[in-house]
Amino acid sequence: MNTSSAAARVAVIGLGSMGLGMARSLLKAGFDVSGCDVAQAAVTRLAEAGGRGATSPAQAAQDASVVVSVVVNAAQTEQVLFGPGGAAETMAPGAVFVSSATMDPEKAKDFGRRLEATGRLYLDAPMSGGAVRAAEGSLVFLASGSEAAFAKARPALDAMAGKVYELGPEAGQGAAFKMINQLLAGVHIAAASEAITFAARQGLDIRKVYEVITASAGNSWMFENRVPHVLDGDYTPRSSVEIFVKDLGIVQDMARSARFPVPLAAAALQMFLATAGAGMGADDDASVARLYARISGTPLPDDEK
């Protein structure tokens, strides 16, 4: 790949654990990568990895054929794209904006319409997978957009993804798929937290419970992935409680608009809200187990962290 050509330039906006991993995967694939973040330390880490730091989305997007936005929500995406110093100020005609934030599908549709009216392309592409998979270039993208948007983004997506699902021709469809995933993920985390703490309350060896359940029909990906955080008493955030306060809140808004009942998601949301309200919002989402433990007076490993 000729990294001196404009076609090989990719901008990454948002260099947290996910965005920096994605930027590094792009660099490994031979792309010329620029990036920006509100945290200067993240920009420095990109530079140390071989990328080019920028002071704003507009500067990062200059001469890039693909702009990948790895921010938290719709409000941040709108600021990155259309706010002062936003990427839309400098994106070349025909360049594609790849939006990876989890958001209400209606917001994704709106952003797509607004950007495409300027002669640029928009790919609604929320992702699934953690920081390790981002660094490995093995994320899963749940993407929707025009054929032109997919074609322009494809080389960069291939560098960042193990799997790209093409879910429809319009922005918003990828976001809707992601919200179904987040509904299940949030419910499963809450259920796993409830189950492992209930097991502790029964006086069971919870490490043995983990061994048994992961070999049994009651297992889930979230139980298998999150319960070790509880067993180790390690609530360093891989994905925070506040992420599911946001995402399950979006599910509630969507369901209310559709007049569709989602009682399990609603119950899970209340547990994440209570956990955040107890001061654990920035901690790992397995902290829901700590809330159950504190309510019931049930000890968990190293629950002083």
PDB file of C-alpha atoms in Angstrom:
ATOM      1  CA  MET A   1       0.000   0.000   0.000  1.00  0.00           C
ATOM      2  CA  ASN A   2       1.315   3.430  -0.912  1.00  0.00           C
ATOM      3  CA  THR A   3       0.887   5.408   2.274  1.00  0.00           C
ATOM      4  CA  SER A   4       1.843   8.643   0.543  1.00  0.00           C
ATOM      5  CA  SER A   5      -1.399   8.675  -1.430  1.00  0.00           C
ATOM      6  CA  ALA A   6      -4.471  10.448  -0.089  1.00  0.00           C
ATOM      7  CA  ALA A   7      -6.483   7.255  -0.548  1.00  0.00           C
ATOM      8  CA  ALA A   8      -4.402   5.583   2.184  1.00  0.00           C
ATOM      9  CA  ARG A   9      -4.983   8.278   4.811  1.00  0.00           C
ATOM     10  CA  VAL A  10      -7.355   7.543   7.656  1.00  0.00           C
ATOM     11  CA  ALA A  11      -8.298   9.815  10.552  1.00  0.00           C
ATOM     12  CA  VAL A  12      -9.349   8.382  13.914  1.00  0.00           C
ATOM     13  CA  ILE A  13     -11.308  10.737  16.147  1.00  0.00           C
ATOM     14  CA  GLY A  14     -11.307   9.543  19.752  1.00  0.00           C
ATOM     15  CA  LEU A  15      -8.202   7.706  20.951  1.00  0.00           C
ATOM     16  CA  GLY A  16      -9.414   5.921  24.050  1.00  0.00           C
ATOM     17  CA  SER A  17      -8.715   2.234  24.554  1.00  0.00           C
ATOM     18  CA  MET A  18     -10.857   1.322  21.549  1.00  0.00           C
ATOM     19  CA  GLY A  19      -9.878   4.141  19.206  1.00  0.00           C
ATOM     20  CA  LEU A  20      -6.165   3.822  19.888  1.00  0.00           C
ATOM     21  CA  GLY A  21      -6.332   0.085  19.264  1.00  0.00           C
ATOM     22  CA  MET A  22      -8.142   0.703  15.987  1.00  0.00           C
ATOM     23  CA  ALA A  23      -5.547   3.316  15.002  1.00  0.00           C
ATOM     24  CA  ARG A  24      -2.760   0.860  15.727  1.00  0.00           C
ATOM     25  CA  SER A  25      -4.463  -1.797  13.594  1.00  0.00           C
ATOM     26  CA  LEU A  26      -4.666   0.690  10.741  1.00  0.00           C
ATOM     27  CA  LEU A  27      -0.987   1.561  11.138  1.00  0.00           C
ATOM     28  CA  LYS A  28      -0.073  -2.143  11.040  1.00  0.00           C
ATOM     29  CA  ALA A  29      -1.999  -2.425   7.776  1.00  0.00           C
ATOM     30  CA  GLY A  30       0.083   0.362   6.244  1.00  0.00           C
ATOM     31  CA  PHE A  31      -2.284   3.306   6.465  1.00  0.00           C
ATOM     32  CA  ASP A  32      -1.146   6.846   7.129  1.00  0.00           C
ATOM     33  CA  VAL A  33      -3.111   7.551  10.322  1.00  0.00           C
ATOM     34  CA  SER A  34      -3.871  10.890  11.913  1.00  0.00           C
ATOM     35  CA  GLY A  35      -5.911  11.290  15.069  1.00  0.00           C
ATOM     36  CA  CYS A  36      -7.126  13.560  17.810  1.00  0.00           C
ATOM     37  CA  ASP A  37      -8.543  13.259  21.299  1.00  0.00           C
ATOM     38  CA  VAL A  38      -9.460  15.600  24.122  1.00  0.00           C
ATOM     39  CA  ALA A  39      -6.684  13.916  26.147  1.00  0.00           C
ATOM     40  CA  GLN A  40      -3.257  14.984  24.913  1.00  0.00           C
ATOM     41  CA  ALA A  41      -1.705  11.840  26.386  1.00  0.00           C
ATOM     42  CA  ALA A  42      -3.749   9.744  23.939  1.00  0.00           C
ATOM     43  CA  VAL A  43      -2.499  11.823  21.007  1.00  0.00           C
ATOM     44  CA  THR A  44       1.059  11.314  22.251  1.00  0.00           C
ATOM     45  CA  ARG A  45       0.522   7.542  22.343  1.00  0.00           C
ATOM     46  CA  LEU A  46      -0.666   7.635  18.739  1.00  0.00           C
ATOM     47  CA  ALA A  47       2.449   9.533  17.723  1.00  0.00           C
ATOM     48  CA  GLU A  48       4.630   7.007  19.562  1.00  0.00           C
ATOM     49  CA  ALA A  49       2.919   4.239  17.571  1.00  0.00           C
ATOM     50  CA  GLY A  50       3.770   5.972  14.278  1.00  0.00           C
ATOM     51  CA  GLY A  51       0.646   8.061  13.677  1.00  0.00           C
ATOM     52  CA  ARG A  52       0.235  11.818  13.358  1.00  0.00           C
ATOM     53  CA  GLY A  53      -1.404  13.836  16.103  1.00  0.00           C
ATOM     54  CA  ALA A  54      -3.937  16.570  15.393  1.00  0.00           C
ATOM     55  CA  THR A  55      -5.503  19.266  17.542  1.00  0.00           C
ATOM     56  CA  SER A  56      -9.061  18.998  16.176  1.00  0.00           C
ATOM     57  CA  PRO A  57     -11.278  16.693  14.129  1.00  0.00           C
ATOM     58  CA  ALA A  58     -10.993  19.152  11.239  1.00  0.00           C
ATOM     59  CA  GLN A  59      -7.203  18.947  11.261  1.00  0.00           C
ATOM     60  CA  ALA A  60      -7.226  15.161  11.586  1.00  0.00           C
ATOM     61  CA  ALA A  61      -9.711  14.790   8.695  1.00  0.00           C
ATOM     62  CA  GLN A  62      -7.721  16.964   6.284  1.00  0.00           C
ATOM     63  CA  ASP A  63      -6.805  14.857   3.215  1.00  0.00           C
ATOM     64  CA  ALA A  64      -8.217  11.662   4.762  1.00  0.00           C
ATOM     65  CA  SER A  65     -10.374   9.430   2.596  1.00  0.00           C
ATOM     66  CA  VAL A  66     -11.851   7.738   5.701  1.00  0.00           C
ATOM     67  CA  VAL A  67     -12.667   9.385   9.024  1.00  0.00           C
ATOM     68  CA  VAL A  68     -13.415   6.937  11.851  1.00  0.00           C
ATOM     69  CA  SER A  69     -15.254   8.396  14.844  1.00  0.00           C
ATOM     70  CA  VAL A  70     -14.799   6.417  18.069  1.00  0.00           C
ATOM     71  CA  VAL A  71     -16.678   8.523  20.614  1.00  0.00           C
ATOM     72  CA  VAL A  72     -19.300   7.630  23.193  1.00  0.00           C
ATOM     73  CA  ASN A  73     -22.660   8.882  21.984  1.00  0.00           C
ATOM     74  CA  ALA A  74     -24.709  10.879  19.504  1.00  0.00           C
ATOM     75  CA  ALA A  75     -23.968  14.236  21.132  1.00  0.00           C
ATOM     76  CA  GLN A  76     -20.224  13.700  20.856  1.00  0.00           C
ATOM     77  CA  THR A  77     -20.593  12.425  17.291  1.00  0.00           C
ATOM     78  CA  GLU A  78     -22.491  15.550  16.290  1.00  0.00           C
ATOM     79  CA  GLN A  79     -19.799  17.748  17.857  1.00  0.00           C
ATOM     80  CA  VAL A  80     -16.995  15.811  16.147  1.00  0.00           C
ATOM     81  CA  LEU A  81     -18.719  16.037  12.791  1.00  0.00           C
ATOM     82  CA  PHE A  82     -20.590  19.345  12.681  1.00  0.00           C
ATOM     83  CA  GLY A  83     -19.330  21.389  15.652  1.00  0.00           C
ATOM     84  CA  PRO A  84     -16.643  24.092  15.499  1.00  0.00           C
ATOM     85  CA  GLY A  85     -13.460  22.470  14.246  1.00  0.00           C
ATOM     86  CA  GLY A  86     -15.514  19.473  13.152  1.00  0.00           C
ATOM     87  CA  ALA A  87     -14.498  16.949  10.521  1.00  0.00           C
ATOM     88  CA  ALA A  88     -17.162  18.114   8.066  1.00  0.00           C
ATOM     89  CA  GLU A  89     -15.240  21.380   7.656  1.00  0.00           C
ATOM     90  CA  THR A  90     -12.317  19.673   5.928  1.00  0.00           C
ATOM     91  CA  MET A  91     -13.472  16.270   4.649  1.00  0.00           C
ATOM     92  CA  ALA A  92     -12.899  16.004   0.915  1.00  0.00           C
ATOM     93  CA  PRO A  93     -15.876  15.399  -1.389  1.00  0.00           C
ATOM     94  CA  GLY A  94     -16.480  11.658  -1.536  1.00  0.00           C
ATOM     95  CA  ALA A  95     -14.677  10.916   1.741  1.00  0.00           C
ATOM     96  CA  VAL A  96     -16.545   8.671   4.180  1.00  0.00           C
ATOM     97  CA  PHE A  97     -17.303   9.257   7.852  1.00  0.00           C
ATOM     98  CA  VAL A  98     -17.470   5.951   9.757  1.00  0.00           C
ATOM     99  CA  SER A  99     -19.528   6.486  12.912  1.00  0.00           C
ATOM    100  CA  SER A 100     -18.868   3.849  15.575  1.00  0.00           C
ATOM    101  CA  ALA A 101     -20.744   5.343  18.532  1.00  0.00           C
ATOM    102  CA  THR A 102     -23.779   3.560  19.937  1.00  0.00           C
ATOM    103  CA  MET A 103     -26.800   5.817  19.426  1.00  0.00           C
ATOM    104  CA  ASP A 104     -30.502   6.043  18.695  1.00  0.00           C
ATOM    105  CA  PRO A 105     -31.077   4.987  15.065  1.00  0.00           C
ATOM    106  CA  GLU A 106     -32.951   8.230  14.370  1.00  0.00           C
ATOM    107  CA  LYS A 107     -29.832  10.200  15.274  1.00  0.00           C
ATOM    108  CA  ALA A 108     -27.738   8.119  12.887  1.00  0.00           C
ATOM    109  CA  LYS A 109     -30.257   8.747  10.096  1.00  0.00           C
ATOM    110  CA  ASP A 110     -30.140  12.478  10.754  1.00  0.00           C
ATOM    111  CA  PHE A 111     -26.342  12.630  10.709  1.00  0.00           C
ATOM    112  CA  GLY A 112     -26.249  10.609   7.499  1.00  0.00           C
ATOM    113  CA  ARG A 113     -28.700  12.905   5.728  1.00  0.00           C
ATOM    114  CA  ARG A 114     -26.890  16.034   6.850  1.00  0.00           C
ATOM    115  CA  LEU A 115     -23.431  14.847   5.848  1.00  0.00           C
ATOM    116  CA  GLU A 116     -24.458  13.331   2.531  1.00  0.00           C
ATOM    117  CA  ALA A 117     -26.127  16.625   1.600  1.00  0.00           C
ATOM    118  CA  THR A 118     -22.592  18.095   1.558  1.00  0.00           C
ATOM    119  CA  GLY A 119     -21.268  15.527  -0.925  1.00  0.00           C
ATOM    120  CA  ARG A 120     -19.583  13.271   1.641  1.00  0.00           C
ATOM    121  CA  LEU A 121     -20.486   9.707   2.612  1.00  0.00           C
ATOM    122  CA  TYR A 122     -21.717   8.369   5.953  1.00  0.00           C
ATOM    123  CA  LEU A 123     -21.409   4.802   7.221  1.00  0.00           C
ATOM    124  CA  ASP A 124     -23.387   3.904  10.332  1.00  0.00           C
ATOM    125  CA  ALA A 125     -21.003   1.353  11.839  1.00  0.00           C
ATOM    126  CA  PRO A 126     -21.265   0.677  15.575  1.00  0.00           C
ATOM    127  CA  MET A 127     -18.932  -2.059  16.704  1.00  0.00           C
ATOM    128  CA  SER A 128     -18.742  -4.931  19.132  1.00  0.00           C
ATOM    129  CA  GLY A 129     -15.604  -6.159  20.846  1.00  0.00           C
ATOM    130  CA  GLY A 130     -13.269  -4.793  23.475  1.00  0.00           C
ATOM    131  CA  ALA A 131      -9.905  -3.065  23.521  1.00  0.00           C
ATOM    132  CA  VAL A 132      -7.976  -6.295  22.931  1.00  0.00           C
ATOM    133  CA  ARG A 133      -9.924  -7.058  19.762  1.00  0.00           C
ATOM    134  CA  ALA A 134      -9.540  -3.449  18.631  1.00  0.00           C
ATOM    135  CA  ALA A 135      -5.752  -3.775  18.889  1.00  0.00           C
ATOM    136  CA  GLU A 136      -5.862  -7.130  17.083  1.00  0.00           C
ATOM    137  CA  GLY A 137      -7.945  -5.753  14.222  1.00  0.00           C
ATOM    138  CA  SER A 138     -10.688  -8.287  14.952  1.00  0.00           C
ATOM    139  CA  LEU A 139     -13.704  -6.133  15.859  1.00  0.00           C
ATOM    140  CA  VAL A 140     -17.208  -6.837  14.604  1.00  0.00           C
ATOM    141  CA  PHE A 141     -18.878  -3.925  12.790  1.00  0.00           C
ATOM    142  CA  LEU A 142     -22.664  -3.742  12.452  1.00  0.00           C
ATOM    143  CA  ALA A 143     -22.769  -1.435   9.471  1.00  0.00           C
ATOM    144  CA  SER A 144     -25.299   0.153   7.163  1.00  0.00           C
ATOM    145  CA  GLY A 145     -24.990   2.716   4.407  1.00  0.00           C
ATOM    146  CA  SER A 146     -24.797   3.176   0.676  1.00  0.00           C
ATOM    147  CA  GLU A 147     -22.737   0.976  -1.631  1.00  0.00           C
ATOM    148  CA  ALA A 148     -20.433   3.935  -2.192  1.00  0.00           C
ATOM    149  CA  ALA A 149     -19.905   4.379   1.552  1.00  0.00           C
ATOM    150  CA  PHE A 150     -19.069   0.713   2.004  1.00  0.00           C
ATOM    151  CA  ALA A 151     -16.699   0.752  -0.981  1.00  0.00           C
ATOM    152  CA  LYS A 152     -14.817   3.791   0.293  1.00  0.00           C
ATOM    153  CA  ALA A 153     -14.581   2.474   3.868  1.00  0.00           C
ATOM    154  CA  ARG A 154     -13.838  -1.165   3.027  1.00  0.00           C
ATOM    155  CA  PRO A 155     -10.006  -1.094   3.092  1.00  0.00           C
ATOM    156  CA  ALA A 156      -9.984   0.581   6.513  1.00  0.00           C
ATOM    157  CA  LEU A 157     -12.743  -1.690   7.842  1.00  0.00           C
ATOM    158  CA  ASP A 158     -10.794  -4.744   6.725  1.00  0.00           C
ATOM    159  CA  ALA A 159      -7.823  -3.543   8.787  1.00  0.00           C
ATOM    160  CA  MET A 160      -9.927  -3.039  11.915  1.00  0.00           C
ATOM    161  CA  ALA A 161     -12.455  -5.866  11.707  1.00  0.00           C
ATOM    162  CA  GLY A 162     -12.673  -9.605  11.887  1.00  0.00           C
ATOM    163  CA  LYS A 163     -16.222  -9.364  10.564  1.00  0.00           C
ATOM    164  CA  VAL A 164     -18.241  -6.620   8.890  1.00  0.00           C
ATOM    165  CA  TYR A 165     -21.990  -7.166   8.708  1.00  0.00           C
ATOM    166  CA  GLU A 166     -23.598  -5.193   5.882  1.00  0.00           C
ATOM    167  CA  LEU A 167     -27.054  -4.623   7.320  1.00  0.00           C
ATOM    168  CA  GLY A 168     -28.785  -2.308   4.901  1.00  0.00           C
ATOM    169  CA  PRO A 169     -28.442   0.661   2.559  1.00  0.00           C
ATOM    170  CA  GLU A 170     -29.421   3.396   5.022  1.00  0.00           C
ATOM    171  CA  ALA A 171     -27.870   4.904   8.124  1.00  0.00           C
ATOM    172  CA  GLY A 172     -29.741   3.899  11.272  1.00  0.00           C
ATOM    173  CA  GLN A 173     -30.031   0.213  10.478  1.00  0.00           C
ATOM    174  CA  GLY A 174     -26.613  -0.577  11.933  1.00  0.00           C
ATOM    175  CA  ALA A 175     -27.520   1.443  15.030  1.00  0.00           C
ATOM    176  CA  ALA A 176     -30.749  -0.507  15.447  1.00  0.00           C
ATOM    177  CA  PHE A 177     -28.913  -3.842  15.275  1.00  0.00           C
ATOM    178  CA  LYS A 178     -26.421  -2.583  17.871  1.00  0.00           C
ATOM    179  CA  MET A 179     -29.223  -1.611  20.256  1.00  0.00           C
ATOM    180  CA  ILE A 180     -30.626  -5.161  20.120  1.00  0.00           C
ATOM    181  CA  ASN A 181     -27.157  -6.403  21.019  1.00  0.00           C
ATOM    182  CA  GLN A 182     -26.917  -3.899  23.872  1.00  0.00           C
ATOM    183  CA  LEU A 183     -30.335  -4.886  25.210  1.00  0.00           C
ATOM    184  CA  LEU A 184     -29.139  -8.474  25.502  1.00  0.00           C
ATOM    185  CA  ALA A 185     -25.685  -7.532  26.789  1.00  0.00           C
ATOM    186  CA  GLY A 186     -27.091  -5.344  29.558  1.00  0.00           C
ATOM    187  CA  VAL A 187     -29.666  -7.907  30.646  1.00  0.00           C
ATOM    188  CA  HIS A 188     -27.044 -10.662  30.622  1.00  0.00           C
ATOM    189  CA  ILE A 189     -24.583  -8.640  32.738  1.00  0.00           C
ATOM    190  CA  ALA A 190     -27.287  -7.852  35.277  1.00  0.00           C
ATOM    191  CA  ALA A 191     -28.388 -11.507  35.333  1.00  0.00           C
ATOM    192  CA  ALA A 192     -24.809 -12.758  35.719  1.00  0.00           C
ATOM    193  CA  SER A 193     -24.220 -10.299  38.564  1.00  0.00           C
ATOM    194  CA  GLU A 194     -27.425 -11.368  40.279  1.00  0.00           C
ATOM    195  CA  ALA A 195     -26.640 -15.055  39.916  1.00  0.00           C
ATOM    196  CA  ILE A 196     -23.045 -14.993  41.148  1.00  0.00           C
ATOM    197  CA  THR A 197     -23.913 -12.835  44.155  1.00  0.00           C
ATOM    198  CA  PHE A 198     -26.914 -15.017  44.985  1.00  0.00           C
ATOM    199  CA  ALA A 199     -24.558 -18.006  44.844  1.00  0.00           C
ATOM    200  CA  ALA A 200     -22.243 -16.249  47.303  1.00  0.00           C
ATOM    201  CA  ARG A 201     -25.241 -15.572  49.552  1.00  0.00           C
ATOM    202  CA  GLN A 202     -25.975 -19.313  49.565  1.00  0.00           C
ATOM    203  CA  GLY A 203     -22.461 -19.939  50.854  1.00  0.00           C
ATOM    204  CA  LEU A 204     -21.311 -21.589  47.646  1.00  0.00           C
ATOM    205  CA  ASP A 205     -17.739 -21.546  46.392  1.00  0.00           C
ATOM    206  CA  ILE A 206     -18.252 -18.991  43.627  1.00  0.00           C
ATOM    207  CA  ARG A 207     -15.165 -20.091  41.718  1.00  0.00           C
ATOM    208  CA  LYS A 208     -16.675 -23.565  41.540  1.00  0.00           C
ATOM    209  CA  VAL A 209     -20.013 -21.969  40.554  1.00  0.00           C
ATOM    210  CA  TYR A 210     -18.214 -20.270  37.679  1.00  0.00           C
ATOM    211  CA  GLU A 211     -16.654 -23.560  36.590  1.00  0.00           C
ATOM    212  CA  VAL A 212     -19.991 -25.375  36.693  1.00  0.00           C
ATOM    213  CA  ILE A 213     -22.094 -22.694  35.003  1.00  0.00           C
ATOM    214  CA  THR A 214     -19.653 -22.112  32.151  1.00  0.00           C
ATOM    215  CA  ALA A 215     -19.986 -25.812  31.342  1.00  0.00           C
ATOM    216  CA  SER A 216     -23.773 -25.799  31.682  1.00  0.00           C
ATOM    217  CA  ALA A 217     -26.862 -24.523  29.916  1.00  0.00           C
ATOM    218  CA  GLY A 218     -27.135 -21.427  32.099  1.00  0.00           C
ATOM    219  CA  ASN A 219     -23.921 -19.962  30.699  1.00  0.00           C
ATOM    220  CA  SER A 220     -23.783 -16.795  28.602  1.00  0.00           C
ATOM    221  CA  TRP A 221     -20.942 -14.915  26.957  1.00  0.00           C
ATOM    222  CA  MET A 222     -21.360 -12.143  29.520  1.00  0.00           C
ATOM    223  CA  PHE A 223     -21.356 -14.562  32.481  1.00  0.00           C
ATOM    224  CA  GLU A 224     -18.167 -16.148  31.172  1.00  0.00           C
ATOM    225  CA  ASN A 225     -16.528 -12.784  30.464  1.00  0.00           C
ATOM    226  CA  ARG A 226     -17.645 -10.642  33.420  1.00  0.00           C
ATOM    227  CA  VAL A 227     -17.816 -12.993  36.388  1.00  0.00           C
ATOM    228  CA  PRO A 228     -13.994 -13.382  36.503  1.00  0.00           C
ATOM    229  CA  HIS A 229     -13.862  -9.654  37.326  1.00  0.00           C
ATOM    230  CA  VAL A 230     -16.017 -10.410  40.369  1.00  0.00           C
ATOM    231  CA  LEU A 231     -13.957 -13.461  41.334  1.00  0.00           C
ATOM    232  CA  ASP A 232     -10.776 -11.380  41.194  1.00  0.00           C
ATOM    233  CA  GLY A 233     -12.320  -8.355  42.890  1.00  0.00           C
ATOM    234  CA  ASP A 234     -11.032  -6.322  39.923  1.00  0.00           C
ATOM    235  CA  TYR A 235     -13.411  -3.608  38.778  1.00  0.00           C
ATOM    236  CA  THR A 236     -10.981  -1.738  36.552  1.00  0.00           C
ATOM    237  CA  PRO A 237     -13.301  -0.541  33.788  1.00  0.00           C
ATOM    238  CA  ARG A 238     -13.148  -2.524  30.563  1.00  0.00           C
ATOM    239  CA  SER A 239     -16.701  -1.319  29.896  1.00  0.00           C
ATOM    240  CA  SER A 240     -18.193   0.970  32.499  1.00  0.00           C
ATOM    241  CA  VAL A 241     -21.530   0.941  34.306  1.00  0.00           C
ATOM    242  CA  GLU A 242     -22.370   4.300  32.710  1.00  0.00           C
ATOM    243  CA  ILE A 243     -22.164   2.767  29.232  1.00  0.00           C
ATOM    244  CA  PHE A 244     -25.178   0.603  30.032  1.00  0.00           C
ATOM    245  CA  VAL A 245     -26.992   3.423  31.783  1.00  0.00           C
ATOM    246  CA  LYS A 246     -26.740   5.186  28.420  1.00  0.00           C
ATOM    247  CA  ASP A 247     -27.434   2.224  26.143  1.00  0.00           C
ATOM    248  CA  LEU A 248     -30.333   0.717  28.056  1.00  0.00           C
ATOM    249  CA  GLY A 249     -31.741   4.239  28.329  1.00  0.00           C
ATOM    250  CA  ILE A 250     -31.700   4.408  24.523  1.00  0.00           C
ATOM    251  CA  VAL A 251     -33.454   1.031  24.397  1.00  0.00           C
ATOM    252  CA  GLN A 252     -36.162   2.422  26.692  1.00  0.00           C
ATOM    253  CA  ASP A 253     -36.607   5.487  24.492  1.00  0.00           C
ATOM    254  CA  MET A 254     -36.871   3.347  21.362  1.00  0.00           C
ATOM    255  CA  ALA A 255     -39.333   0.965  23.008  1.00  0.00           C
ATOM    256  CA  ARG A 256     -41.508   3.784  24.312  1.00  0.00           C
ATOM    257  CA  SER A 257     -41.628   5.338  20.848  1.00  0.00           C
ATOM    258  CA  ALA A 258     -42.567   1.965  19.321  1.00  0.00           C
ATOM    259  CA  ARG A 259     -45.073   1.207  22.108  1.00  0.00           C
ATOM    260  CA  PHE A 260     -43.196  -2.049  22.715  1.00  0.00           C
ATOM    261  CA  PRO A 261     -42.721  -3.549  26.207  1.00  0.00           C
ATOM    262  CA  VAL A 262     -39.139  -4.277  27.328  1.00  0.00           C
ATOM    263  CA  PRO A 263     -39.555  -5.166  31.022  1.00  0.00           C
ATOM    264  CA  LEU A 264     -36.327  -7.163  31.337  1.00  0.00           C
ATOM    265  CA  ALA A 265     -34.284  -4.333  29.853  1.00  0.00           C
ATOM    266  CA  ALA A 266     -36.092  -1.896  32.156  1.00  0.00           C
ATOM    267  CA  ALA A 267     -35.219  -3.962  35.222  1.00  0.00           C
ATOM    268  CA  ALA A 268     -31.584  -4.225  34.123  1.00  0.00           C
ATOM    269  CA  LEU A 269     -31.452  -0.463  33.583  1.00  0.00           C
ATOM    270  CA  GLN A 270     -32.609   0.114  37.152  1.00  0.00           C
ATOM    271  CA  MET A 271     -29.751  -2.036  38.446  1.00  0.00           C
ATOM    272  CA  PHE A 272     -27.190  -0.100  36.402  1.00  0.00           C
ATOM    273  CA  LEU A 273     -28.720   3.183  37.570  1.00  0.00           C
ATOM    274  CA  ALA A 274     -28.564   2.057  41.183  1.00  0.00           C
ATOM    275  CA  THR A 275     -24.947   0.951  40.766  1.00  0.00           C
ATOM    276  CA  ALA A 276     -24.022   4.305  39.261  1.00  0.00           C
ATOM    277  CA  GLY A 277     -25.927   6.086  42.023  1.00  0.00           C
ATOM    278  CA  ALA A 278     -23.910   4.155  44.588  1.00  0.00           C
ATOM    279  CA  GLY A 279     -20.742   5.737  43.219  1.00  0.00           C
ATOM    280  CA  MET A 280     -19.609   2.986  40.853  1.00  0.00           C
ATOM    281  CA  GLY A 281     -20.616   4.529  37.521  1.00  0.00           C
ATOM    282  CA  ALA A 282     -17.053   4.779  36.217  1.00  0.00           C
ATOM    283  CA  ASP A 283     -16.167   1.239  37.339  1.00  0.00           C
ATOM    284  CA  ASP A 284     -16.432  -1.983  35.391  1.00  0.00           C
ATOM    285  CA  ASP A 285     -20.005  -2.978  34.563  1.00  0.00           C
ATOM    286  CA  ALA A 286     -19.575  -6.152  36.629  1.00  0.00           C
ATOM    287  CA  SER A 287     -19.920  -3.764  39.578  1.00  0.00           C
ATOM    288  CA  VAL A 288     -23.641  -4.533  39.467  1.00  0.00           C
ATOM    289  CA  ALA A 289     -22.601  -7.601  41.476  1.00  0.00           C
ATOM    290  CA  ARG A 290     -21.144  -5.286  44.123  1.00  0.00           C
ATOM    291  CA  LEU A 291     -24.467  -3.489  44.377  1.00  0.00           C
ATOM    292  CA  TYR A 292     -26.281  -6.783  44.971  1.00  0.00           C
ATOM    293  CA  ALA A 293     -23.625  -7.655  47.549  1.00  0.00           C
ATOM    294  CA  ARG A 294     -23.980  -4.397  49.436  1.00  0.00           C
ATOM    295  CA  ILE A 295     -27.778  -4.496  49.433  1.00  0.00           C
ATOM    296  CA  SER A 296     -27.797  -8.034  50.806  1.00  0.00           C
ATOM    297  CA  GLY A 297     -24.731  -7.859  53.055  1.00  0.00           C
ATOM    298  CA  THR A 298     -23.044 -10.572  51.030  1.00  0.00           C
ATOM    299  CA  PRO A 299     -19.238 -10.505  50.926  1.00  0.00           C
ATOM    300  CA  LEU A 300     -17.477 -10.740  47.566  1.00  0.00           C
ATOM    301  CA  PRO A 301     -13.722 -11.020  46.931  1.00  0.00           C
ATOM    302  CA  ASP A 302     -11.848  -7.757  47.626  1.00  0.00           C
ATOM    303  CA  ASP A 303     -14.959  -5.585  47.507  1.00  0.00           C
ATOM    304  CA  GLU A 304     -13.103  -2.671  49.020  1.00  0.00           C
ATOM    305  CA  LYS A 305     -11.651  -1.642  45.643  1.00  0.00           C
TER     306      LYS A 305
END
